[in-house]
Amino acid sequence: MEFLEYNQLPQQQIPINETSSIASFIIDNDNNIDEKTIQSFGDEWTKFNSFTKEEICIAGSQYFDIVKQEHLNKNTNVLDLGCGSGRWTKFIASRVKLVEAIDPSDAVLSAFNLNQNEKNVRVTRASVANIPFADESFDFVVCLGVLHHIPDTKKALLNLVKKMKMGGYVLLYIYYNLDNRGVLYKWLYKGSVYPRIFISKMPKNTKKLICDLIAVFIYLPLICIAKSIKFIFPTTKIYKKWPLSYYIGKSFNIIRNDALDRFGTPLEQRFSKNEIANMMKNCGLSEIKFSENAPFWHVLGKRVI
Ligand SMILES: C[S@@+](CC[C@H](N)C(=O)[O-])C[C@H]1O[C@@H](n2cnc3c(N)ncnc32)[C@H](O)[C@@H]1O
């Protein structure tokens, strides 16, 4: 498989086995990265890296609900920016020409393992501040759950857009600020902010244990209530108004992973739909299409400038 050419020499090759290594382009003076967050994700994805095909398919079909064949097909060169465990790379690999998956954390090792049988996938260690490919290289960029963990979100989006071809598309998932939710959600969110700041500073094993307990004693009961509402009112969508109803049908593995994501990550920012739309327009994107479904907000945009 012929991958894209790197536009610089790697600082390092991380050996994986006798025949493979991962090129690393981590720069010393990266001022748009939160080191503690990267460390935390490295730990997280080393723990959660064994998604089943079914788990990836169920979650993938929700994130990619607004992506059509015209956006992603056998002619498409894709960048998966902040690939984490590499689950979205895995989800799309068979449908596209090639995927360059990049992440600055130890997660690259998990992404490599998950995708080692995909011949059109290459994993690289790099951050958004130094994406090691020429400008206008990609037809499609996937950047799910990443930009809100970066100190300057808009600057990161600008860097990403530069790597898109004119007319190329980007799929983003950026944490919403609960702008489409009622008081119950907002109240629960406010109550979670201080525990998150506290938990994210804990040593990694304690943090994992506490987040597992949150998954069992907070997530599962709320999901059970959502399921009961769905059972009692089967013909309405009223259950969707209940916090964490999104997790109905999701595996416990995904629930634990998301609890660790939500409570264990030091840097998290939240944006309204309008803020995201404005930021995208200011970065040269147009034809902005938000999904009406959770997770909020995931959105597609086309590069026009
Ligand atoms: C919540 S995880 C999402 C991973 C993956 N996209 C997914 O949805 O499964 C966020 C990822 O963003 C990466 N990340 C954080 N800061 C970054 C930066 N400055 N440049 C690129 N990726 C970054 C982290 O290492 C982490 O793997």
Coordinates of C-alpha atoms and ligand atoms in Angstrom, one line a residue:
M1 CA 0.0 0.0 0.0
E2 CA 1.3 3.4 -0.9
F3 CA 0.7 5.9 2.0
L4 CA 1.1 9.6 1.8
E5 CA 4.6 11.1 2.0
Y6 CA 5.6 12.6 5.3
N7 CA 6.6 16.3 4.9
Q8 CA 9.4 16.0 7.4
L9 CA 11.7 13.4 8.9
P10 CA 10.5 11.6 12.1
Q11 CA 12.1 12.4 15.4
Q12 CA 12.0 8.8 16.3
Q13 CA 10.8 5.3 15.2
I14 CA 8.9 3.5 18.0
P15 CA 9.7 -0.2 17.6
I16 CA 6.6 -2.4 17.7
N17 CA 7.9 -5.8 16.6
E18 CA 10.7 -7.2 14.4
T19 CA 9.1 -5.8 11.2
S20 CA 7.1 -2.8 12.3
S21 CA 7.6 0.6 13.9
I22 CA 5.6 3.8 14.4
A23 CA 7.1 7.1 13.2
S24 CA 6.9 9.8 15.8
F25 CA 6.8 13.5 15.1
I26 CA 6.3 14.9 18.6
I27 CA 7.7 18.4 18.8
D28 CA 9.3 19.9 22.0
N29 CA 7.6 23.3 21.8
D30 CA 4.1 22.2 21.2
N31 CA 2.0 25.0 22.8
N32 CA -1.4 23.6 21.9
I33 CA -1.4 20.4 23.9
D34 CA -2.3 19.5 27.5
E35 CA 0.4 17.1 28.6
K36 CA -1.6 15.7 31.5
T37 CA -4.5 15.0 29.2
I38 CA -2.3 13.2 26.8
Q39 CA -0.8 11.1 29.6
S40 CA -4.4 10.3 30.8
F41 CA -5.5 9.2 27.3
G42 CA -2.4 7.1 26.9
D43 CA -3.4 5.3 30.1
E44 CA -7.1 5.1 29.1
W45 CA -6.6 3.6 25.7
T46 CA -4.1 1.1 27.1
K47 CA -6.9 0.0 29.3
F48 CA -9.8 0.1 26.8
N49 CA -8.4 -1.3 23.5
S50 CA -10.4 -4.5 23.0
F51 CA -13.6 -3.2 21.4
T52 CA -15.6 -5.9 19.6
K53 CA -16.5 -5.6 16.0
E54 CA -20.2 -5.2 17.2
E55 CA -19.3 -2.4 19.7
I56 CA -17.4 -0.5 17.0
C57 CA -20.3 -0.9 14.5
I58 CA -23.0 0.2 16.9
A59 CA -21.2 3.3 18.1
G60 CA -19.7 4.0 14.6
S61 CA -23.1 4.0 12.9
Q62 CA -24.2 6.7 15.4
Y63 CA -21.2 9.0 14.9
F64 CA -21.2 8.5 11.1
D65 CA -25.0 8.9 10.6
I66 CA -24.6 12.1 8.6
V67 CA -21.7 10.7 6.4
K68 CA -22.8 9.5 3.0
Q69 CA -21.1 7.4 0.3
E70 CA -20.3 10.6 -1.6
H71 CA -18.1 11.8 1.4
L72 CA -16.4 8.5 2.2
N73 CA -15.6 5.9 -0.5
K74 CA -12.9 3.9 -2.2
N75 CA -11.3 7.1 -3.6
T76 CA -11.0 8.8 -0.2
N77 CA -7.7 9.5 1.6
V78 CA -8.7 9.9 5.3
L79 CA -6.9 11.5 8.3
D80 CA -8.1 10.2 11.7
L81 CA -6.9 13.0 13.9
G82 CA -6.6 12.1 17.6
C83 CA -7.4 8.4 16.7
G84 CA -7.1 7.1 20.3
S85 CA -7.6 3.4 20.3
G86 CA -8.1 3.5 16.5
R87 CA -11.7 2.4 16.6
W88 CA -13.0 4.8 14.0
T89 CA -10.1 4.0 11.7
K90 CA -11.1 0.3 12.0
F91 CA -14.8 1.3 11.4
I92 CA -14.1 3.0 8.0
A93 CA -10.9 1.2 6.8
S94 CA -12.7 -1.2 4.5
R95 CA -14.7 1.6 2.9
V96 CA -11.9 4.0 1.9
K97 CA -8.7 4.2 0.0
L98 CA -6.4 4.7 3.0
V99 CA -6.4 6.0 6.5
E100 CA -3.5 7.9 8.2
A101 CA -4.3 7.7 11.9
I102 CA -2.4 10.1 14.2
D103 CA -2.4 10.7 18.0
P104 CA 0.3 12.2 20.3
S105 CA -0.3 9.7 23.2
D106 CA 0.7 6.1 23.9
A107 CA -2.7 5.3 22.4
V108 CA -0.9 4.8 19.1
L109 CA 0.2 1.4 20.3
S110 CA -3.4 0.4 20.8
A111 CA -4.5 1.9 17.5
F112 CA -1.7 -0.1 15.8
N113 CA -2.8 -3.4 17.4
L114 CA -6.4 -2.9 16.6
N115 CA -5.7 -2.1 12.9
Q116 CA -2.7 -4.3 12.2
N117 CA -4.6 -6.4 9.7
E118 CA -5.9 -3.4 7.8
K119 CA -3.5 -3.0 4.9
N120 CA -4.6 0.5 4.1
V121 CA -4.0 1.9 7.6
R122 CA -0.9 3.6 8.9
V123 CA -0.6 4.8 12.5
T124 CA 1.7 7.8 13.3
R125 CA 2.5 9.6 16.6
A126 CA 1.9 13.3 16.1
S127 CA -0.3 16.1 17.4
V128 CA -2.5 18.6 15.7
A129 CA 0.1 21.3 16.0
N130 CA 2.5 19.3 13.7
I131 CA 0.5 17.1 11.4
P132 CA 3.3 15.6 9.3
F133 CA 1.6 15.7 5.9
A134 CA 1.5 18.4 3.2
D135 CA -1.3 20.9 3.2
E136 CA -4.4 19.9 1.2
S137 CA -3.6 16.2 1.4
F138 CA -6.9 14.7 2.7
D139 CA -10.4 14.2 1.2
F140 CA -11.9 13.5 4.6
V141 CA -10.8 14.2 8.2
V142 CA -12.3 12.3 11.2
C143 CA -11.8 14.1 14.5
L144 CA -14.1 12.7 17.1
G145 CA -13.9 13.6 20.7
V146 CA -10.6 15.4 20.4
L147 CA -10.8 19.2 19.9
H148 CA -12.5 19.9 23.3
H149 CA -9.4 18.4 25.0
I150 CA -7.0 20.8 23.2
P151 CA -6.2 24.2 24.9
D152 CA -6.9 26.3 21.8
T153 CA -9.7 24.5 20.0
K154 CA -10.1 27.0 17.1
K155 CA -6.3 27.1 16.4
A156 CA -6.4 23.2 16.3
L157 CA -9.4 23.3 13.9
L158 CA -7.5 25.7 11.6
N159 CA -4.5 23.4 11.5
L160 CA -6.7 20.5 10.7
V161 CA -8.6 22.4 7.9
K162 CA -5.2 23.3 6.2
K163 CA -4.6 19.5 5.7
M164 CA -8.0 19.1 3.9
K165 CA -8.3 19.3 0.1
M166 CA -10.5 22.1 -1.2
G167 CA -14.0 20.5 -1.3
G168 CA -13.0 17.8 1.3
Y169 CA -15.1 17.1 4.3
V170 CA -14.5 16.9 8.1
L171 CA -16.5 15.0 10.7
L172 CA -16.2 16.5 14.1
Y173 CA -17.5 15.5 17.5
I174 CA -17.1 18.3 20.1
Y175 CA -18.7 18.1 23.6
Y176 CA -21.9 20.2 23.7
N177 CA -22.6 22.6 26.5
L178 CA -26.0 21.0 27.0
D179 CA -27.6 23.8 25.0
N180 CA -30.4 21.5 23.8
R181 CA -31.1 20.0 27.2
G182 CA -33.4 20.7 30.2
V183 CA -32.7 21.6 33.8
L184 CA -32.2 18.0 35.0
Y185 CA -29.2 17.4 32.6
K186 CA -27.7 20.8 33.3
W187 CA -28.0 20.2 37.0
L188 CA -26.4 16.8 36.8
Y189 CA -23.6 18.3 34.6
K190 CA -22.9 21.1 37.1
G191 CA -22.7 18.5 39.8
S192 CA -20.1 16.5 37.9
V193 CA -17.6 19.3 37.2
Y194 CA -15.9 19.4 40.6
P195 CA -15.7 15.6 41.0
R196 CA -14.1 15.5 37.6
I197 CA -11.4 18.1 38.5
F198 CA -10.7 16.2 41.7
I199 CA -10.8 12.6 40.1
S200 CA -8.7 13.5 37.1
K201 CA -5.8 14.5 39.5
M202 CA -5.8 11.1 41.2
P203 CA -3.1 8.4 40.6
K204 CA -4.1 6.4 37.5
N205 CA -5.2 3.1 39.2
T206 CA -7.3 5.0 41.8
K207 CA -8.8 7.1 39.0
K208 CA -9.7 4.0 37.1
L209 CA -11.3 2.4 40.2
I210 CA -13.3 5.5 41.0
C211 CA -14.5 5.8 37.4
D212 CA -15.5 2.1 37.4
L213 CA -17.5 2.7 40.6
I214 CA -19.2 5.8 38.9
A215 CA -20.1 3.5 35.9
V216 CA -21.7 0.9 38.2
F217 CA -23.4 3.2 40.8
I218 CA -24.3 6.2 38.7
Y219 CA -24.3 5.4 35.0
L220 CA -26.0 1.9 35.3
P221 CA -28.9 3.1 37.5
L222 CA -29.6 6.1 35.3
I223 CA -29.5 3.9 32.2
C224 CA -31.9 1.4 33.9
I225 CA -34.3 4.2 34.6
A226 CA -34.1 5.3 30.9
K227 CA -34.8 1.7 29.8
S228 CA -37.8 1.5 32.1
I229 CA -39.2 4.8 30.7
K230 CA -38.7 3.4 27.2
F231 CA -40.5 0.2 28.3
I232 CA -43.4 2.1 29.9
F233 CA -43.9 4.5 27.0
P234 CA -42.8 2.4 24.0
T235 CA -44.4 4.6 21.3
T236 CA -42.8 7.9 22.4
K237 CA -39.2 9.2 22.5
I238 CA -39.7 10.7 25.9
Y239 CA -36.9 8.4 27.3
K240 CA -34.4 10.3 25.3
K241 CA -34.9 13.3 27.7
W242 CA -33.5 11.2 30.6
P243 CA -29.8 11.6 31.3
L244 CA -27.6 8.8 29.9
S245 CA -30.4 7.3 27.8
Y246 CA -27.8 7.4 25.0
Y247 CA -26.2 4.3 26.6
I248 CA -29.3 2.0 26.2
G249 CA -28.0 -1.0 24.2
K250 CA -24.3 0.0 24.7
S251 CA -21.9 -2.6 26.3
F252 CA -20.6 -2.2 29.8
N253 CA -17.1 -1.8 28.3
I254 CA -18.2 1.3 26.4
I255 CA -20.0 2.7 29.5
R256 CA -16.8 2.2 31.7
N257 CA -14.7 3.8 28.9
D258 CA -16.9 6.8 28.7
A259 CA -17.1 7.2 32.5
L260 CA -13.3 7.3 32.5
D261 CA -13.3 9.7 29.6
R262 CA -15.7 12.1 31.4
F263 CA -14.4 12.0 34.9
G264 CA -10.7 11.1 34.4
T265 CA -9.6 13.8 31.8
P266 CA -8.0 16.9 33.1
L267 CA -8.9 19.3 30.2
E268 CA -12.4 19.4 28.9
Q269 CA -14.2 22.3 27.2
R270 CA -17.8 22.6 26.1
F271 CA -19.4 24.5 23.2
S272 CA -22.9 25.3 22.0
K273 CA -24.1 24.4 18.6
N274 CA -23.8 28.1 17.5
E275 CA -20.3 28.4 18.8
I276 CA -19.2 25.3 16.9
A277 CA -21.0 26.5 13.7
N278 CA -19.3 29.9 14.0
M279 CA -15.9 28.4 14.7
M280 CA -16.2 26.1 11.7
K281 CA -17.3 29.0 9.4
N282 CA -14.3 31.1 10.6
C283 CA -12.0 28.2 9.8
G284 CA -13.2 28.1 6.1
L285 CA -15.8 25.4 6.4
S286 CA -19.3 25.5 4.9
E287 CA -22.3 23.2 4.2
I288 CA -22.3 22.7 8.0
K289 CA -24.6 19.8 8.9
F290 CA -25.3 18.9 12.5
S291 CA -26.7 15.5 13.4
E292 CA -30.0 15.7 15.2
N293 CA -29.0 12.6 17.2
A294 CA -26.7 12.0 20.1
P295 CA -23.8 12.2 20.8
F296 CA -24.0 16.0 20.7
W297 CA -22.7 17.7 18.8
H298 CA -21.3 15.8 15.9
V299 CA -21.2 17.7 12.7
L300 CA -20.0 17.6 9.1
G301 CA -18.4 20.5 7.2
K302 CA -16.9 21.1 3.8
R303 CA -13.7 23.0 3.1
V304 CA -14.5 26.0 0.7
I305 CA -11.7 28.4 1.5
Ligands
LIG1 C1 -11.5 11.1 23.8 S1 -10.1 10.6 23.0 C2 -10.9 10.2 21.4 C3 -10.2 9.1 20.6 C4 -10.9 8.7 19.4 N1 -11.0 9.8 18.4 C5 -12.2 8.1 19.7 O1 -13.2 8.8 19.6 O2 -12.3 6.9 20.1 C6 -9.2 12.0 22.6 C7 -7.9 11.8 21.9 O3 -7.4 13.1 21.5 C8 -6.0 13.0 21.5 N2 -5.4 14.4 21.7 C9 -5.4 15.1 22.8 N3 -4.7 16.3 22.5 C10 -4.3 16.2 21.2 C11 -3.6 17.1 20.3 N4 -3.1 18.2 20.7 N5 -3.4 16.7 19.0 C12 -3.9 15.5 18.6 N6 -4.6 14.6 19.4 C13 -4.8 15.0 20.7 C14 -5.8 12.2 22.8 O4 -4.5 11.6 22.8 C15 -6.9 11.1 22.7 O5 -6.5 9.9 22.1

